[in-house]
Amino acid sequence: MNRDDSEDSPEVLRKAARDVWAPKLACIAVVVHAISSLVVAFWLYWIAPGYKKRLDDFGTEISSSAVFAIGVSDLFVNYWYAFVVFGAAALVVDYIATEWMTRMLGRRWAILTVLIITIIVLSHAIIGFVILQNTILKRN
């Protein structure tokens, strides 16, 4: 019997550890990404339209970045149901991809990817908020 085929070989043990962690890490990734997506959805549906009303009250020209942020908000408000369907599909793909990454690349790379995606999602809400806030402050 070859030593590599043994149940105690390092590669077999490493694969077993990856198989144990894969579903757990995939569930954590889905929860983290769902929460960060809900934060962005909250901003797009409730916060950004309030900024739009305030900017309309000023009656002056606004920057193209503020127009873009308001346009994305309007798109989300008008077609929220499509975003819900897309978001649910994205979370299923997220689960499958994270489980695969954990099994193939290891726990460290999968965790790093989860964190990077979360930072990217939340940064979009923060950037949009800053753009609209700066536009309003310039008008005062």
PDB file of C-alpha atoms in Angstrom:
ATOM      1  CA  MET A   1       0.000   0.000   0.000  1.00  0.00           C
ATOM      2  CA  ASN A   2       1.325   3.391  -0.947  1.00  0.00           C
ATOM      3  CA  ARG A   3       1.869   5.874   1.890  1.00  0.00           C
ATOM      4  CA  ASP A   4      -0.072   8.592   0.009  1.00  0.00           C
ATOM      5  CA  ASP A   5      -3.187   6.403  -0.037  1.00  0.00           C
ATOM      6  CA  SER A   6      -3.174   6.032   3.740  1.00  0.00           C
ATOM      7  CA  GLU A   7      -6.037   7.576   5.684  1.00  0.00           C
ATOM      8  CA  ASP A   8      -3.487   9.320   7.898  1.00  0.00           C
ATOM      9  CA  SER A   9      -1.561  11.031   5.124  1.00  0.00           C
ATOM     10  CA  PRO A  10      -1.363  14.835   5.378  1.00  0.00           C
ATOM     11  CA  GLU A  11      -3.170  15.362   2.074  1.00  0.00           C
ATOM     12  CA  VAL A  12      -6.109  13.153   3.070  1.00  0.00           C
ATOM     13  CA  LEU A  13      -6.377  14.910   6.439  1.00  0.00           C
ATOM     14  CA  ARG A  14      -6.188  18.334   4.772  1.00  0.00           C
ATOM     15  CA  LYS A  15      -8.954  17.370   2.331  1.00  0.00           C
ATOM     16  CA  ALA A  16     -11.107  16.068   5.182  1.00  0.00           C
ATOM     17  CA  ALA A  17     -10.663  19.348   7.077  1.00  0.00           C
ATOM     18  CA  ARG A  18     -11.633  21.312   3.964  1.00  0.00           C
ATOM     19  CA  ASP A  19     -14.711  19.144   3.473  1.00  0.00           C
ATOM     20  CA  VAL A  20     -15.788  19.797   7.074  1.00  0.00           C
ATOM     21  CA  TRP A  21     -15.336  23.568   6.815  1.00  0.00           C
ATOM     22  CA  ALA A  22     -16.810  24.068   3.336  1.00  0.00           C
ATOM     23  CA  PRO A  23     -20.556  24.093   4.181  1.00  0.00           C
ATOM     24  CA  LYS A  24     -20.018  26.082   7.390  1.00  0.00           C
ATOM     25  CA  LEU A  25     -17.983  28.785   5.696  1.00  0.00           C
ATOM     26  CA  ALA A  26     -20.398  28.916   2.760  1.00  0.00           C
ATOM     27  CA  CYS A  27     -23.311  29.543   5.161  1.00  0.00           C
ATOM     28  CA  ILE A  28     -21.356  32.270   6.944  1.00  0.00           C
ATOM     29  CA  ALA A  29     -20.522  33.888   3.597  1.00  0.00           C
ATOM     30  CA  VAL A  30     -24.168  33.896   2.531  1.00  0.00           C
ATOM     31  CA  VAL A  31     -25.270  35.481   5.829  1.00  0.00           C
ATOM     32  CA  VAL A  32     -22.539  38.151   5.726  1.00  0.00           C
ATOM     33  CA  HIS A  33     -23.268  39.014   2.100  1.00  0.00           C
ATOM     34  CA  ALA A  34     -27.031  39.045   2.702  1.00  0.00           C
ATOM     35  CA  ILE A  35     -26.628  41.488   5.596  1.00  0.00           C
ATOM     36  CA  SER A  36     -24.317  43.776   3.624  1.00  0.00           C
ATOM     37  CA  SER A  37     -26.707  43.656   0.656  1.00  0.00           C
ATOM     38  CA  LEU A  38     -29.614  44.577   2.939  1.00  0.00           C
ATOM     39  CA  VAL A  39     -27.638  47.592   4.156  1.00  0.00           C
ATOM     40  CA  VAL A  40     -27.140  48.720   0.557  1.00  0.00           C
ATOM     41  CA  ALA A  41     -30.812  48.042  -0.270  1.00  0.00           C
ATOM     42  CA  PHE A  42     -31.913  50.073   2.760  1.00  0.00           C
ATOM     43  CA  TRP A  43     -29.751  52.964   1.603  1.00  0.00           C
ATOM     44  CA  LEU A  44     -31.042  52.772  -1.985  1.00  0.00           C
ATOM     45  CA  TYR A  45     -34.721  52.442  -1.046  1.00  0.00           C
ATOM     46  CA  TRP A  46     -35.102  54.796   1.922  1.00  0.00           C
ATOM     47  CA  ILE A  47     -32.096  57.100   2.332  1.00  0.00           C
ATOM     48  CA  ALA A  48     -31.146  58.100  -1.230  1.00  0.00           C
ATOM     49  CA  PRO A  49     -34.681  59.175  -2.269  1.00  0.00           C
ATOM     50  CA  GLY A  50     -34.658  61.642   0.649  1.00  0.00           C
ATOM     51  CA  TYR A  51     -31.467  63.144  -0.709  1.00  0.00           C
ATOM     52  CA  LYS A  52     -33.080  63.364  -4.135  1.00  0.00           C
ATOM     53  CA  LYS A  53     -35.941  65.405  -2.688  1.00  0.00           C
ATOM     54  CA  ARG A  54     -33.514  67.730  -0.892  1.00  0.00           C
ATOM     55  CA  LEU A  55     -31.479  68.224  -4.069  1.00  0.00           C
ATOM     56  CA  ASP A  56     -34.623  68.923  -6.096  1.00  0.00           C
ATOM     57  CA  ASP A  57     -35.583  71.609  -3.561  1.00  0.00           C
ATOM     58  CA  PHE A  58     -32.302  73.437  -4.248  1.00  0.00           C
ATOM     59  CA  GLY A  59     -33.163  73.679  -7.940  1.00  0.00           C
ATOM     60  CA  THR A  60     -29.528  73.939  -9.036  1.00  0.00           C
ATOM     61  CA  GLU A  61     -27.468  71.690 -11.242  1.00  0.00           C
ATOM     62  CA  ILE A  62     -25.905  68.694  -9.481  1.00  0.00           C
ATOM     63  CA  SER A  63     -22.782  66.713 -10.296  1.00  0.00           C
ATOM     64  CA  SER A  64     -22.848  63.727 -12.611  1.00  0.00           C
ATOM     65  CA  SER A  65     -21.832  61.396  -9.772  1.00  0.00           C
ATOM     66  CA  ALA A  66     -24.834  62.537  -7.714  1.00  0.00           C
ATOM     67  CA  VAL A  67     -27.095  62.077 -10.749  1.00  0.00           C
ATOM     68  CA  PHE A  68     -25.722  58.548 -11.129  1.00  0.00           C
ATOM     69  CA  ALA A  69     -26.290  57.720  -7.433  1.00  0.00           C
ATOM     70  CA  ILE A  70     -29.860  59.025  -7.629  1.00  0.00           C
ATOM     71  CA  GLY A  71     -30.417  57.124 -10.888  1.00  0.00           C
ATOM     72  CA  VAL A  72     -29.333  53.864  -9.274  1.00  0.00           C
ATOM     73  CA  SER A  73     -31.659  54.600  -6.366  1.00  0.00           C
ATOM     74  CA  ASP A  74     -34.569  55.305  -8.727  1.00  0.00           C
ATOM     75  CA  LEU A  75     -33.857  52.080 -10.593  1.00  0.00           C
ATOM     76  CA  PHE A  76     -33.866  50.138  -7.324  1.00  0.00           C
ATOM     77  CA  VAL A  77     -37.082  51.775  -6.082  1.00  0.00           C
ATOM     78  CA  ASN A  78     -38.900  51.097  -9.372  1.00  0.00           C
ATOM     79  CA  TYR A  79     -37.643  47.536  -9.905  1.00  0.00           C
ATOM     80  CA  TRP A  80     -36.972  46.291  -6.362  1.00  0.00           C
ATOM     81  CA  TYR A  81     -38.615  42.926  -7.078  1.00  0.00           C
ATOM     82  CA  ALA A  82     -36.087  42.185  -9.834  1.00  0.00           C
ATOM     83  CA  PHE A  83     -33.269  43.019  -7.429  1.00  0.00           C
ATOM     84  CA  VAL A  84     -34.758  40.624  -4.850  1.00  0.00           C
ATOM     85  CA  VAL A  85     -34.830  37.784  -7.399  1.00  0.00           C
ATOM     86  CA  PHE A  86     -31.324  38.622  -8.598  1.00  0.00           C
ATOM     87  CA  GLY A  87     -30.097  38.873  -4.994  1.00  0.00           C
ATOM     88  CA  ALA A  88     -31.533  35.471  -4.082  1.00  0.00           C
ATOM     89  CA  ALA A  89     -29.882  33.914  -7.131  1.00  0.00           C
ATOM     90  CA  ALA A  90     -26.609  35.650  -6.263  1.00  0.00           C
ATOM     91  CA  LEU A  91     -26.727  34.221  -2.726  1.00  0.00           C
ATOM     92  CA  VAL A  92     -27.204  30.694  -4.106  1.00  0.00           C
ATOM     93  CA  VAL A  93     -24.219  31.196  -6.420  1.00  0.00           C
ATOM     94  CA  ASP A  94     -22.317  32.687  -3.465  1.00  0.00           C
ATOM     95  CA  TYR A  95     -22.941  29.541  -1.397  1.00  0.00           C
ATOM     96  CA  ILE A  96     -21.851  27.218  -4.198  1.00  0.00           C
ATOM     97  CA  ALA A  97     -18.752  29.285  -5.039  1.00  0.00           C
ATOM     98  CA  THR A  98     -17.642  29.653  -1.417  1.00  0.00           C
ATOM     99  CA  GLU A  99     -18.068  25.945  -0.755  1.00  0.00           C
ATOM    100  CA  TRP A 100     -16.068  25.136  -3.881  1.00  0.00           C
ATOM    101  CA  MET A 101     -13.326  27.649  -2.983  1.00  0.00           C
ATOM    102  CA  THR A 102     -13.045  26.205   0.509  1.00  0.00           C
ATOM    103  CA  ARG A 103     -12.672  22.680  -0.847  1.00  0.00           C
ATOM    104  CA  MET A 104     -10.282  23.573  -3.663  1.00  0.00           C
ATOM    105  CA  LEU A 105      -8.252  26.501  -2.342  1.00  0.00           C
ATOM    106  CA  GLY A 106      -8.567  26.196   1.404  1.00  0.00           C
ATOM    107  CA  ARG A 107     -10.223  28.050   4.219  1.00  0.00           C
ATOM    108  CA  ARG A 108      -7.852  31.024   4.223  1.00  0.00           C
ATOM    109  CA  TRP A 109      -8.534  32.009   0.597  1.00  0.00           C
ATOM    110  CA  ALA A 110     -12.273  31.508   0.961  1.00  0.00           C
ATOM    111  CA  ILE A 111     -12.409  33.732   4.066  1.00  0.00           C
ATOM    112  CA  LEU A 112     -10.323  36.385   2.309  1.00  0.00           C
ATOM    113  CA  THR A 113     -12.684  36.347  -0.667  1.00  0.00           C
ATOM    114  CA  VAL A 114     -15.739  36.676   1.604  1.00  0.00           C
ATOM    115  CA  LEU A 115     -14.203  39.708   3.301  1.00  0.00           C
ATOM    116  CA  ILE A 116     -13.217  41.370   0.032  1.00  0.00           C
ATOM    117  CA  ILE A 117     -16.695  40.959  -1.466  1.00  0.00           C
ATOM    118  CA  THR A 118     -18.286  42.341   1.715  1.00  0.00           C
ATOM    119  CA  ILE A 119     -16.007  45.385   1.667  1.00  0.00           C
ATOM    120  CA  ILE A 120     -16.822  46.026  -2.001  1.00  0.00           C
ATOM    121  CA  VAL A 121     -20.588  45.797  -1.422  1.00  0.00           C
ATOM    122  CA  LEU A 122     -20.568  48.085   1.616  1.00  0.00           C
ATOM    123  CA  SER A 123     -18.203  50.573  -0.001  1.00  0.00           C
ATOM    124  CA  HIS A 124     -20.760  51.216  -2.742  1.00  0.00           C
ATOM    125  CA  ALA A 125     -23.298  52.389  -0.172  1.00  0.00           C
ATOM    126  CA  ILE A 126     -20.712  54.514   1.624  1.00  0.00           C
ATOM    127  CA  ILE A 127     -19.466  56.115  -1.601  1.00  0.00           C
ATOM    128  CA  GLY A 128     -23.010  56.906  -2.724  1.00  0.00           C
ATOM    129  CA  PHE A 129     -23.812  58.433   0.656  1.00  0.00           C
ATOM    130  CA  VAL A 130     -20.675  60.594   0.586  1.00  0.00           C
ATOM    131  CA  ILE A 131     -21.387  61.789  -2.965  1.00  0.00           C
ATOM    132  CA  LEU A 132     -24.928  62.866  -2.112  1.00  0.00           C
ATOM    133  CA  GLN A 133     -23.923  64.376   1.235  1.00  0.00           C
ATOM    134  CA  ASN A 134     -21.159  66.436  -0.378  1.00  0.00           C
ATOM    135  CA  THR A 135     -23.547  67.612  -3.085  1.00  0.00           C
ATOM    136  CA  ILE A 136     -26.006  68.833  -0.452  1.00  0.00           C
ATOM    137  CA  LEU A 137     -23.288  70.500   1.628  1.00  0.00           C
ATOM    138  CA  LYS A 138     -22.018  72.389  -1.427  1.00  0.00           C
ATOM    139  CA  ARG A 139     -25.522  73.751  -2.014  1.00  0.00           C
ATOM    140  CA  ASN A 140     -25.850  75.191   1.514  1.00  0.00           C
TER     141      ASN A 140
END
